[in-house]
Coordinates of C-alpha atoms in Angstrom, one line a residue:
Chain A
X1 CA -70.7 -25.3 112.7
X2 CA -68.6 -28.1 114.4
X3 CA -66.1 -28.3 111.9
X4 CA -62.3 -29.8 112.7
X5 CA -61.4 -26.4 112.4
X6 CA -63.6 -24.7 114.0
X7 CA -62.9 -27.1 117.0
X8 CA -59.0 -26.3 117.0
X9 CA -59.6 -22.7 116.8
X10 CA -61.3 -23.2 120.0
X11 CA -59.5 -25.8 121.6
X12 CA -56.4 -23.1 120.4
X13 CA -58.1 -19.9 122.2
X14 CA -58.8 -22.5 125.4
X15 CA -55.5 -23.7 126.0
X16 CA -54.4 -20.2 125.5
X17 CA -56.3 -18.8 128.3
X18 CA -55.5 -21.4 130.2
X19 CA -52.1 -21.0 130.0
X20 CA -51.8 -17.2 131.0
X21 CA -54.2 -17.9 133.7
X22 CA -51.7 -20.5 135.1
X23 CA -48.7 -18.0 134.9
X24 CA -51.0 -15.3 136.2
X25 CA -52.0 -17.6 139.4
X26 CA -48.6 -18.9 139.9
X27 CA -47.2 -15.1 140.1
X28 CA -44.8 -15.8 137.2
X29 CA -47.1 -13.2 135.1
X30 CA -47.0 -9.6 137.0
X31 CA -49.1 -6.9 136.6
X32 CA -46.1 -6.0 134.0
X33 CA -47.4 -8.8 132.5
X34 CA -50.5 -8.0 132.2
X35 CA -50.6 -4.8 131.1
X36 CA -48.4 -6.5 128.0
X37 CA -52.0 -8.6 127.3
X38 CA -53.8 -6.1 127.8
X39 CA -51.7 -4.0 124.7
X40 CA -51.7 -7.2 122.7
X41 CA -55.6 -8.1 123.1
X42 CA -56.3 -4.4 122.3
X43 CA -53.9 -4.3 119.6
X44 CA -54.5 -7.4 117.7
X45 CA -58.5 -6.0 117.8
X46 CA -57.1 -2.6 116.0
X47 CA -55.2 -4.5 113.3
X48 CA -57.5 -7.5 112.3
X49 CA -60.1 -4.4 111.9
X50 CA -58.0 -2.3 109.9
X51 CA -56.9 -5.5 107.8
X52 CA -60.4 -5.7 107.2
X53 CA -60.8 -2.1 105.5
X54 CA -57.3 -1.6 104.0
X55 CA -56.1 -5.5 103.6
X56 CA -59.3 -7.2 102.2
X57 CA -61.6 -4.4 100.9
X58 CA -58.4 -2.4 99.5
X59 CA -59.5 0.9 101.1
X60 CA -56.4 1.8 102.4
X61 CA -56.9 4.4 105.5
X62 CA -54.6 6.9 107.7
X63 CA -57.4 7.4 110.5
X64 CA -57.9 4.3 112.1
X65 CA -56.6 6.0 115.7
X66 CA -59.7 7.9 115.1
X67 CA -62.3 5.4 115.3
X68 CA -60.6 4.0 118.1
X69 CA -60.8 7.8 119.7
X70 CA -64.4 7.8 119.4
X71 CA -65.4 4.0 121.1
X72 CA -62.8 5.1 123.8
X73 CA -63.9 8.8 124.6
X74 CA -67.5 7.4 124.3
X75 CA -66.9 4.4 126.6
X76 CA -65.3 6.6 129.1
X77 CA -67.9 8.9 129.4
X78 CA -70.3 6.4 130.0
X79 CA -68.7 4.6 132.4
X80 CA -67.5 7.7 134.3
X81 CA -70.9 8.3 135.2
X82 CA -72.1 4.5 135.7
X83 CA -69.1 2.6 136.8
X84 CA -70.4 -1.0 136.4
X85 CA -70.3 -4.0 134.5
X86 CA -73.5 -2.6 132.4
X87 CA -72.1 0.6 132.0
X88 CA -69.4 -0.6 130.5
X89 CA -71.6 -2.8 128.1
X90 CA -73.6 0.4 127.4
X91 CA -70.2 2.1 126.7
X92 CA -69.2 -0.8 124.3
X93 CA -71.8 -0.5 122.2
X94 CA -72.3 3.2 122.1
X95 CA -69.2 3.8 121.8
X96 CA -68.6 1.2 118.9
X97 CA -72.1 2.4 117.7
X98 CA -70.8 5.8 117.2
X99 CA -67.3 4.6 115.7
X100 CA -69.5 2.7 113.2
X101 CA -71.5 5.6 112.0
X102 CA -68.7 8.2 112.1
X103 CA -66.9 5.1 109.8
X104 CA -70.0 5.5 107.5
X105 CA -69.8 9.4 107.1
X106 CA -66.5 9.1 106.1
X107 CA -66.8 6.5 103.9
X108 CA -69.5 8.0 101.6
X109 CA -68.3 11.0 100.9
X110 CA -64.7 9.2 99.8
X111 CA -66.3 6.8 98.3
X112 CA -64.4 8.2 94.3
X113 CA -61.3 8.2 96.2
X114 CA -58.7 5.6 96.3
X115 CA -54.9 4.8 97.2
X116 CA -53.2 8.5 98.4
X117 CA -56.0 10.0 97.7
X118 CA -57.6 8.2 100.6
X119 CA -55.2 7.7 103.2
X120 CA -54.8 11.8 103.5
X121 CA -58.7 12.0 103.4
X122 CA -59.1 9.0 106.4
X123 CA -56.1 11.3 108.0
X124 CA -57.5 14.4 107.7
X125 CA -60.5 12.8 109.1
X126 CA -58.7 11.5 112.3
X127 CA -57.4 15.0 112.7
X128 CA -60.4 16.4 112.8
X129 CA -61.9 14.0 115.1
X130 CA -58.4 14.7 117.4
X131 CA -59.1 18.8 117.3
X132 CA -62.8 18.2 118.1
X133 CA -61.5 16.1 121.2
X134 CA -59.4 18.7 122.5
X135 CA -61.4 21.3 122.4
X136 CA -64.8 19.7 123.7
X137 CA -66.0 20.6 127.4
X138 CA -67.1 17.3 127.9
X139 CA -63.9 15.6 127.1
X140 CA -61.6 18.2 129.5
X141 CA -59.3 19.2 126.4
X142 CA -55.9 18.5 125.8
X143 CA -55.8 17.4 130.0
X144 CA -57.8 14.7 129.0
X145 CA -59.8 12.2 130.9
X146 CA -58.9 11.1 134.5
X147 CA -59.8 7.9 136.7
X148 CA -61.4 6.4 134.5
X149 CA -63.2 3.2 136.5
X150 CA -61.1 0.5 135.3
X151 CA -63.5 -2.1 134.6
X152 CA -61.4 -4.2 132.4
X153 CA -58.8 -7.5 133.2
X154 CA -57.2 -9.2 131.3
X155 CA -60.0 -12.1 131.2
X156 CA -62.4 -9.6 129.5
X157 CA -59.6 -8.2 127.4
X158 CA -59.1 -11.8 125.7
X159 CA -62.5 -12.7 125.6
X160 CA -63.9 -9.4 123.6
X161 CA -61.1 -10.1 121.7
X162 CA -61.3 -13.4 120.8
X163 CA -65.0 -13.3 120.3
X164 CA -64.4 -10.0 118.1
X165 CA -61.7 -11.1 116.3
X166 CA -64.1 -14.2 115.4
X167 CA -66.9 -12.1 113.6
X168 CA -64.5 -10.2 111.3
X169 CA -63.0 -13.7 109.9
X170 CA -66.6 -15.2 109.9
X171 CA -67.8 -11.7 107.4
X172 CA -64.3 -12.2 105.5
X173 CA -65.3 -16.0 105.2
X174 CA -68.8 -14.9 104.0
X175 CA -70.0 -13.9 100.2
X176 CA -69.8 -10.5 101.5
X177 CA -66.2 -10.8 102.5
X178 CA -65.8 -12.6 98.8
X179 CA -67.5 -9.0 97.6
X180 CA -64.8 -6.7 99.5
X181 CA -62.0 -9.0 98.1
X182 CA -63.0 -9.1 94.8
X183 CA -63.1 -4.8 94.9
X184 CA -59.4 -5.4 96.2
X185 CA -58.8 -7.3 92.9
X186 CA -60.6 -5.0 90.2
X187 CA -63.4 -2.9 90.7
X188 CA -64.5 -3.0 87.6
X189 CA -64.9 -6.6 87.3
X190 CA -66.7 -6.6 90.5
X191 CA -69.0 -4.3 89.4
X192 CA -69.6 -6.9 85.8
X193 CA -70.6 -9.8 88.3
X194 CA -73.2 -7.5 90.0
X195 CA -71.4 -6.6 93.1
X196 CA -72.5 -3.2 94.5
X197 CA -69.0 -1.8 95.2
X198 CA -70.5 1.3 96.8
X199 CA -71.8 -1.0 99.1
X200 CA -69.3 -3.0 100.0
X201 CA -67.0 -0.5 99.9
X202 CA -69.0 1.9 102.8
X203 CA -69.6 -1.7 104.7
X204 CA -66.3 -2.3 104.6
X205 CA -65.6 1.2 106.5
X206 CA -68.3 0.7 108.7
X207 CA -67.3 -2.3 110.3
X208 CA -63.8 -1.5 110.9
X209 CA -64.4 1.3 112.8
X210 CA -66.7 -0.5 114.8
X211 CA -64.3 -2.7 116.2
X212 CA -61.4 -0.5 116.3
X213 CA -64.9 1.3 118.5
X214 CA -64.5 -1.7 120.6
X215 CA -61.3 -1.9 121.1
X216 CA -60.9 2.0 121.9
X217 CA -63.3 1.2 124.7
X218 CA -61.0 -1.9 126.0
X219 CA -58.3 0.7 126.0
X220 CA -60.6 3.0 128.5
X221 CA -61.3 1.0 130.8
X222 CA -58.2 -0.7 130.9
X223 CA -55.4 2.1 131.5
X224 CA -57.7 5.0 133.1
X225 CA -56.6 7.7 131.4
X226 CA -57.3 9.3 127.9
X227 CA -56.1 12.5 125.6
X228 CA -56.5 13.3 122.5
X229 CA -53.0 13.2 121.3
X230 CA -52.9 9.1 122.2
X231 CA -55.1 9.0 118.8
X232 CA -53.1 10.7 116.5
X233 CA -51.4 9.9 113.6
X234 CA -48.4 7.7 114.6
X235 CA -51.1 5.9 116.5
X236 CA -52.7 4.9 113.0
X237 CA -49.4 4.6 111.5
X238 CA -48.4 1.9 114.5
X239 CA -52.0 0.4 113.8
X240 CA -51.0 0.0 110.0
X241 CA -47.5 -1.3 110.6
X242 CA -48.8 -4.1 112.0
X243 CA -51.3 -4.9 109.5
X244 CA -48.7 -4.8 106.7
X245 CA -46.0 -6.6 108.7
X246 CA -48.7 -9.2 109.3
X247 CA -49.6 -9.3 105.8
X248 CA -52.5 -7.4 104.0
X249 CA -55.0 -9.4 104.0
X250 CA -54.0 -12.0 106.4
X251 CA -56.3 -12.2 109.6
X252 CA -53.8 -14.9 111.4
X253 CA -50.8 -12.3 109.8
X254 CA -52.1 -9.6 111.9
X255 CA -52.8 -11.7 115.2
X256 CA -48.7 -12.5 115.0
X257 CA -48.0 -9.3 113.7
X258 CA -49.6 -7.8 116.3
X259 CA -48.4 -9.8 119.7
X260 CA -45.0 -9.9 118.0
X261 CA -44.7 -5.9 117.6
X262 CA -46.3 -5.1 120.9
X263 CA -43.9 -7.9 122.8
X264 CA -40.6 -6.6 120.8
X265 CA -42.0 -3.1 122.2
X266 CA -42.4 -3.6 125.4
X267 CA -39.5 -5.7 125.6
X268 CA -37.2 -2.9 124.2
X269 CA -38.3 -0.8 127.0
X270 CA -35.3 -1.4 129.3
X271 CA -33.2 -0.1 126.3
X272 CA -35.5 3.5 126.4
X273 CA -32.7 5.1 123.7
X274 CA -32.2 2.8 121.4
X275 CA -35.9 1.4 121.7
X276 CA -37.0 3.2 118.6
X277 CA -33.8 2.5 116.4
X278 CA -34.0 -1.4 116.9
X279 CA -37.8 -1.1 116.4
X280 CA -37.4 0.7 113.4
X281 CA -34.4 -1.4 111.5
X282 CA -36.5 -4.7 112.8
X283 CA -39.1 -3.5 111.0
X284 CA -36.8 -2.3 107.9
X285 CA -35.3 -5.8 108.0
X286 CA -38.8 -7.8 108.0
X287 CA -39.9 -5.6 104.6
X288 CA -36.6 -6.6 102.9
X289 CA -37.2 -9.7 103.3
X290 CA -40.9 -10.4 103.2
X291 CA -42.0 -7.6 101.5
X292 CA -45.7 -9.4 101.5
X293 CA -45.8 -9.5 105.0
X294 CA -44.9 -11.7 107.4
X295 CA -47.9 -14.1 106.1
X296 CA -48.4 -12.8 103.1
X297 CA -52.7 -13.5 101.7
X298 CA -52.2 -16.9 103.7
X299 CA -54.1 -17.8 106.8
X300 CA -52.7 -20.4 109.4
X301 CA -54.6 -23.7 108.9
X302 CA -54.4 -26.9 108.9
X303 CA -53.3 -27.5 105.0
X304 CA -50.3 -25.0 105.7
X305 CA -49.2 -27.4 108.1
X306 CA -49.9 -30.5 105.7
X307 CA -48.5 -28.8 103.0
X308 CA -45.8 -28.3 104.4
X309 CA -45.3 -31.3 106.0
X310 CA -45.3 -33.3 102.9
X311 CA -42.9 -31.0 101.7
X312 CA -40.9 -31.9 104.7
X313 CA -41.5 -35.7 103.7
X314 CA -41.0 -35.3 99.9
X315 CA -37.2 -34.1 100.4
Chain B
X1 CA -84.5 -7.5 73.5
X2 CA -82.0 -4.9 74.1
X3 CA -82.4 -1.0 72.4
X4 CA -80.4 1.8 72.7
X5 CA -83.1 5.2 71.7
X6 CA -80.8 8.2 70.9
X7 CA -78.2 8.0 73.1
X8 CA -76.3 10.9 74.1
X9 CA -73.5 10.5 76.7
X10 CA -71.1 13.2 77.5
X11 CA -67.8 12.6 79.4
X12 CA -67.6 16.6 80.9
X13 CA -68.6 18.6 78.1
X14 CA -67.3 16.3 75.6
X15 CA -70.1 14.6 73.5
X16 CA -69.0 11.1 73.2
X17 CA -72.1 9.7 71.7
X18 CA -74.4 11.3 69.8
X19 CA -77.8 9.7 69.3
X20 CA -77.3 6.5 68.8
X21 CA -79.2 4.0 68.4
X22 CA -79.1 0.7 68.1
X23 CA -81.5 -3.1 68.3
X24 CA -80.0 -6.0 69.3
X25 CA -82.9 -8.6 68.9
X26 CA -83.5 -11.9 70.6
X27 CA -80.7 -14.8 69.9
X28 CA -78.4 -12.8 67.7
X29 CA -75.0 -11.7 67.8
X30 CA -74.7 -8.0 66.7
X31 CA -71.9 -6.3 66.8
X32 CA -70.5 -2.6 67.4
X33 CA -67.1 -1.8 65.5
X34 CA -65.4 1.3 65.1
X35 CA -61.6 2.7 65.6
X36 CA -59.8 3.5 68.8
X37 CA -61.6 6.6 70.4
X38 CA -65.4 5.8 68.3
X39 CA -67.3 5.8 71.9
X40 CA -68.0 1.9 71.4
X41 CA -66.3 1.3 75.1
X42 CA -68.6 4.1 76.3
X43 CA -71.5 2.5 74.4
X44 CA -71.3 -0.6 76.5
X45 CA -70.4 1.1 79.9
X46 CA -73.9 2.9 79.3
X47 CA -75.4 -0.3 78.3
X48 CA -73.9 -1.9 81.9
X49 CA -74.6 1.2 83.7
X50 CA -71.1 1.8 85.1
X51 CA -71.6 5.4 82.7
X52 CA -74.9 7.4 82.8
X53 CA -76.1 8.7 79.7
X54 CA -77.2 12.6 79.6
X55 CA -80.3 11.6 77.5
X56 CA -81.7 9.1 75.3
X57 CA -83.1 5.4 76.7
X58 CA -82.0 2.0 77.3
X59 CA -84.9 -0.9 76.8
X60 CA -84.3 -4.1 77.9
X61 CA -87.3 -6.6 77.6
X62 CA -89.0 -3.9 76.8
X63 CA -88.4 -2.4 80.4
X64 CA -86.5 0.8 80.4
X65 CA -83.7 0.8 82.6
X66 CA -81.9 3.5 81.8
X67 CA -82.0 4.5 85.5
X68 CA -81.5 1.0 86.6
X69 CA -78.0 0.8 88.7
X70 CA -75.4 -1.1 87.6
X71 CA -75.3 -4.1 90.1
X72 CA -79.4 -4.2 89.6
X73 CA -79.0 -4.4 85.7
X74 CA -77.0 -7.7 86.1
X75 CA -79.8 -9.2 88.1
X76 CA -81.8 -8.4 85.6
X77 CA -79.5 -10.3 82.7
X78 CA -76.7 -8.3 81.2
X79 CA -73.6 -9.5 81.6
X80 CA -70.8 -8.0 81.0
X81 CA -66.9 -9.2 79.9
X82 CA -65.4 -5.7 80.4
X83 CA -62.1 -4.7 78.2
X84 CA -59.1 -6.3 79.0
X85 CA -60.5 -9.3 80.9
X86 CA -60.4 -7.7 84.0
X87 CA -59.9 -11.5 85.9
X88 CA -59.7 -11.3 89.7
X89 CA -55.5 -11.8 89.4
X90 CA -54.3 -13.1 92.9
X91 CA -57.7 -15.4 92.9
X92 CA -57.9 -19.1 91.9
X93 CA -59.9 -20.1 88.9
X94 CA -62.1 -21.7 90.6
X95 CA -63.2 -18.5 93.1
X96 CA -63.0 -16.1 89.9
X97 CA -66.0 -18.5 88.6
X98 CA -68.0 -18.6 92.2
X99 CA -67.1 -14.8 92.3
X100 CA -69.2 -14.7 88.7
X101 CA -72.4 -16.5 91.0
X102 CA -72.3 -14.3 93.3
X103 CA -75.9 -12.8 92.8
X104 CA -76.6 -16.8 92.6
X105 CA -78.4 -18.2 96.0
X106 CA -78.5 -21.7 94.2
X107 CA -75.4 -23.2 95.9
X108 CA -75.8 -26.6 94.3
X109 CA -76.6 -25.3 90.7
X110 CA -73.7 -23.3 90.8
X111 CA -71.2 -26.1 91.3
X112 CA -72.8 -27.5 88.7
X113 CA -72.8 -24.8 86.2
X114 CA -69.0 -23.9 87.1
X115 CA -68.4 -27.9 86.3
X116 CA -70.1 -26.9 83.0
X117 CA -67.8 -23.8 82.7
X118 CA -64.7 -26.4 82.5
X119 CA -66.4 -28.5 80.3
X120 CA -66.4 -25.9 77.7
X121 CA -63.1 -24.8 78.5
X122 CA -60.9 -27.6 79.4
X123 CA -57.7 -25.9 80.3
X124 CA -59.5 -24.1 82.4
X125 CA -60.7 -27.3 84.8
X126 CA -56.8 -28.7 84.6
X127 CA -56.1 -24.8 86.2
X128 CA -58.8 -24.4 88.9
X129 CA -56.4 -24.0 91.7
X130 CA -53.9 -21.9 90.1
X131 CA -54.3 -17.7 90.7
X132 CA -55.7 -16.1 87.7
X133 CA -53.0 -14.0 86.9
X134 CA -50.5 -17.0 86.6
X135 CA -53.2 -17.8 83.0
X136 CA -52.2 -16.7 79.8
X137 CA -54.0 -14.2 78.1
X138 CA -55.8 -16.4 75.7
X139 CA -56.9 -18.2 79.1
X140 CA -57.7 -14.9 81.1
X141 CA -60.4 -14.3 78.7
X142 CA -61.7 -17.8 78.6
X143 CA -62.0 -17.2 82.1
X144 CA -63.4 -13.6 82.2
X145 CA -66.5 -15.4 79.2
X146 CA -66.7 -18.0 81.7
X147 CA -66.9 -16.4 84.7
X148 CA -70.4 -13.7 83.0
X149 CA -71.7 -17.1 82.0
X150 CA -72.2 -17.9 85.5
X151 CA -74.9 -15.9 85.7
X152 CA -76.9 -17.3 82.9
X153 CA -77.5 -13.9 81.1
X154 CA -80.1 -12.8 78.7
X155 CA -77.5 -10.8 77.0
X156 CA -73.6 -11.2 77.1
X157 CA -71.6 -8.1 76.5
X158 CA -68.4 -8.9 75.2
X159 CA -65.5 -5.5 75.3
X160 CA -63.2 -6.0 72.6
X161 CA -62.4 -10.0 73.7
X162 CA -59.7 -10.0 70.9
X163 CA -57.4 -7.0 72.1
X164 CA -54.0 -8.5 73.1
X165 CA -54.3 -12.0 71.9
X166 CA -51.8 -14.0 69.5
X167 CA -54.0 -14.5 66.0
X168 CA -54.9 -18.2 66.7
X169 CA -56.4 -17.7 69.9
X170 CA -58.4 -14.5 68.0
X171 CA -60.2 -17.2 66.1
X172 CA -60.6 -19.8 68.7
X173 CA -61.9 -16.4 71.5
X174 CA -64.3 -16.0 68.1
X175 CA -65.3 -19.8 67.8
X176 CA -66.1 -19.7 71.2
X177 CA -68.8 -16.2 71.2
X178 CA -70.4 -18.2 68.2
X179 CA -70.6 -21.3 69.9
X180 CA -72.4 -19.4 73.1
X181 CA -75.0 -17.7 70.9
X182 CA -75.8 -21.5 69.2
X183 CA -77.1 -21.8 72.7
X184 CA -79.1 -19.5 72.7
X185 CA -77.5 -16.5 74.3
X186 CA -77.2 -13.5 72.9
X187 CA -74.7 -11.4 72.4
X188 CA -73.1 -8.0 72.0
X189 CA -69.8 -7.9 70.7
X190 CA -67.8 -4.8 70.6
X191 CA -64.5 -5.0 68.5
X192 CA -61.7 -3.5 67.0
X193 CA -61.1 -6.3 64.5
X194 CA -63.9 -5.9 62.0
X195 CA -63.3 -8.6 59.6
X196 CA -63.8 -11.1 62.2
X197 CA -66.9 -9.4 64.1
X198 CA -68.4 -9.0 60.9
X199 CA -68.5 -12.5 59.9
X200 CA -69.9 -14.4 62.8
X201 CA -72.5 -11.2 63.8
X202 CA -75.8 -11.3 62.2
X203 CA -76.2 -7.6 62.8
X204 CA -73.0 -5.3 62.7
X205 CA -73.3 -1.7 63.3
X206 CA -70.5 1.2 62.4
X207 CA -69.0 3.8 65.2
X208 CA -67.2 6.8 64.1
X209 CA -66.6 9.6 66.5
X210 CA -69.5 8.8 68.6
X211 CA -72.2 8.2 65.4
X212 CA -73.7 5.1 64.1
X213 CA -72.8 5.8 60.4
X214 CA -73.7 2.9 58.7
X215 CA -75.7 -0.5 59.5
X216 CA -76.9 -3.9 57.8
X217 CA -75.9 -7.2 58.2
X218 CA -72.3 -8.9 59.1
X219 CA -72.3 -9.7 55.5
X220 CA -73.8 -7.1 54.2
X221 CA -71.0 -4.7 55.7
X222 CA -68.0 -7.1 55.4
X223 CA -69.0 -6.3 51.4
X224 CA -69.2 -2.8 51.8
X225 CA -66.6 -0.8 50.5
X226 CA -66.6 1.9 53.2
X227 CA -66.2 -0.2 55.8
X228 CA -63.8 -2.0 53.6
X229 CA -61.2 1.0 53.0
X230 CA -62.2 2.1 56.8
X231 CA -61.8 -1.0 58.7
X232 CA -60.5 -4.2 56.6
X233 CA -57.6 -2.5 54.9
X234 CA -58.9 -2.1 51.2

């Protein structure tokens, strides 16, 4: 439990805090600022989840916008009609609740499909879930949702993250995360050392689309207003870019990946034209040249930086 | 310990095994050969339960568990080296071989038994910390035996462990299945390369098109002449 790691991850998250909290009191960090958190925390939450189903369990998926549509739309219907603190805890976990099991419909009945196969099924899901959106009563259609009760700072934003962001490395640390690796790796050696791949395979979905449930609720009651065509496809696609620019399976990879991407986004957005072109040849250029990912399978640890300071030493 | 009762297992509505059956008793090593296409990869994907078979039973310890799912049948002591070693590529030795505990709660025992894994296979201890796929194929399937031994089966199914290995390593991969069953595992061994299954098996069985046409003992068939002009080239 206290382990030297375990410790600098939290002395890490502290000083972190800290720090934003300093430029946010001294006026240096803006609203504009904030916002910027605000994207990071709630994409960073999107990625690590989807690195879970499509970077560690090997499932790779088109519709993660989809499970974030359902925390978010669930979330602000909640706390539309109870705009407090427990409302929004109630919208949380409903919301994530129902991200989770809508995750677990789609991932039994896919369960024979893999690679392309897949990613059109998990998008033809997200579709679905978009046209049911627009055409609900209860969601307002393609106007969307207005004034929402923002309920969210910054503080909240990093702390849901953090603590999320935690869980999914403690299950990929776990036996279980061990059992959604090894299906990565070869299913059919999995299934020769017992490993219920169905299982894992379903679990795998589930989870994800809980947290991206969480995070799609952090969006809510962060930026007030939702539609259904925020969750569509390029929302997903945006989701994955990260996760492979971070590196598939890579929990620190998609953590940089995704403050990185959202930073180089919002900093583009004096330069509204050519935003999209530099985005896209960055993005070009990083595959040439790491085609694993910016982090490839590695995590950020301590023996990366030993490592790689006795390489420093040895030359 | 393990018997297959008139097996029939169709892939769509071709029959690819057609009442067979087969007894592979306590402590022996009995093996399965036939040519490319016999159903003797099916055979042991029914045995494992990856395949379900459309009648016919599967008795192991004289519990039938012909409806037993896969993971649950490996629980219950069949362990399986599937075709082509099948190692878990990007992985370190070391993690394929936890990987192979993973239905084992004993954390201690474990550490123990993989020590014991490199004591068998020596290479394999000087490579614990290099990825898998980096071995070479001889090593892979040291690694792939090494990793069902983890879970201290009954039974060890063994899918053609020669296929795709220079000749010397053929004899040392066969050394190796004989020295497991001296221990007292037993084992099913499916192969293409007859001459070799045949003389360390106590049992052998014949697979053509998806019958058991012939049966007796390694010996017995090595000296046979159809298996002869069939299988060992005259």
């Amino acid at each position: 439990m206290f382990k030297a790691k375990n410790i600098a991850a939290v002395a890490l998250l502290a000083a972190v805090y800290t720090a934003i909290k300093i430029l946010r009191l001294t006026g240096i960090f803006g609203s504009y600022h904030e916002i910027t958190i605000a994207q990071i925390c709630i994409n960073m939450l999107l990625a690590c989840s989807l690195n879970l189903i499509t970077g560690f369990a090997g499932q790779f998926s088109l519709g993660h916008a989809g499970f974030m549509s359902i925390g978010a739309y669930a979330c602000a219907l909640i706390i539309i009609r109870f705009p407090s603190v427990y409302g929004f805890m109630l919208g949380l976990i409903a919301g994530s609740l129902a991200s989770a099991v809508v995750g677990l419909a789609i991932g039994i009945p896919t369960l024979r499909l893999s690679g392309d196969y897949l990613a059109i099924a998990t998008l033809g899901m997200a579709e679905i879930i978009k046209v049911v959106f627009f055409n609900l009563k209860i969601t307002n259609g393609a106007a969307g949702l207005m004034n929402i009760p923002r309920l969210m700072n910054w503080e909240w934003m990093f702390c849901l993250t953090a603590g999320s962001v935690a869980l999914i490395n403690n299950f990929i640390n776990s036996r279980h995360g061990r059992a959604c690796m090894s299906i990565r790796e070869d299913e059919i050696a999995s299934q020769s050392v017992g490993i219920d791949i169905a299982l894992y395979k379903i679990a795998a979905f589930a989870i994800g689309a809980f947290f991206a449930g969480i995070s799609g609720g952090m969006y809510a009651a962060y930026f007030y207003v939702l539609k259904p065509g925020i969750f569509g496809l390029l929302k997903s696609i945006d989701i994955l870019v990260i996760v492979v620019l971070g590196g598939l399976g890579s929990i620190s990879g998609s953590i940089i990946g995704a403050a990185l991407l959202t930073l180089i986004s919002a900093l583009l957005q004096d330069f509204a034209s050519l935003r999209m072109i530099i985005y896209a040849l960055m993005l070009i250029a990083i595959m040439m040249f790491r085609p694993q990912g910016l982090l490839g399978t590695n995590e950020i640890s301590f023996a990366l930086f030993t490592r790689a300071l006795k390489r420093e030493s040895a030359k | 310990m393990l018997e297959l009762k008139s097996l029939n297992v169709h892939y769509g509505v071709i029959h690819v095994l057609k009442d067979v059956s087969l007894t592979v008793g306590r402590g022996q090593i009995v093996t399965l050969i036939g040519a490319n296409g016999a159903g003797k990869t099916t055979a042991l994907r029914t045995i494992s339960g990856i395949k379900a078979p459309s009648s016919g039973s599967i008795i192991l310890d004289g519990q039938d568990i012909t409806k037993i799912p896969a993971p649950k049948r490996v629980v219950l002591g069949l362990s399986q080296v599937p075709e082509g070693r099948r190692i878990f590529a990007s992985m370190s030795v070391y993690e394929n071989l936890e990987l192979g505990a993973y239905l084992r709660k004993d954390t201690k025992a474990v550490k123990s038994d993989i020590q014991d894994v490199f004591a068998r296979f020596p290479i394999l201890g000087k490579r614990q910390k290099q990825p898998a796929g980096t071995l070479s194929g001889g090593e892979q399937q040291m690694l792939a035996i090494g990793r069902a031994l983890m879970l201290k089966p009954k039974i060890l199914l063994l899918d053609e462990p020669s296929m795709g290995l220079a000749p010397i390593l053929v004899n040392e991969i066969f050394d190796i299945i004989k020295n497991i069953n001296e221990q007292g595992t037993t084992v099913l061994l499916v192969e293409q390369n007859a001459s070799k299954a045949l003389a360390i098996a106590d049992i052998g069985y014949v697979l053509e098109t998806g019958t058991i046409v012939l049966s007796g003992t390694g010996a017995e068939l090595a000296a046979s002449d159809d298996v002869k002009k069939a299988y060992l080239g005259g």
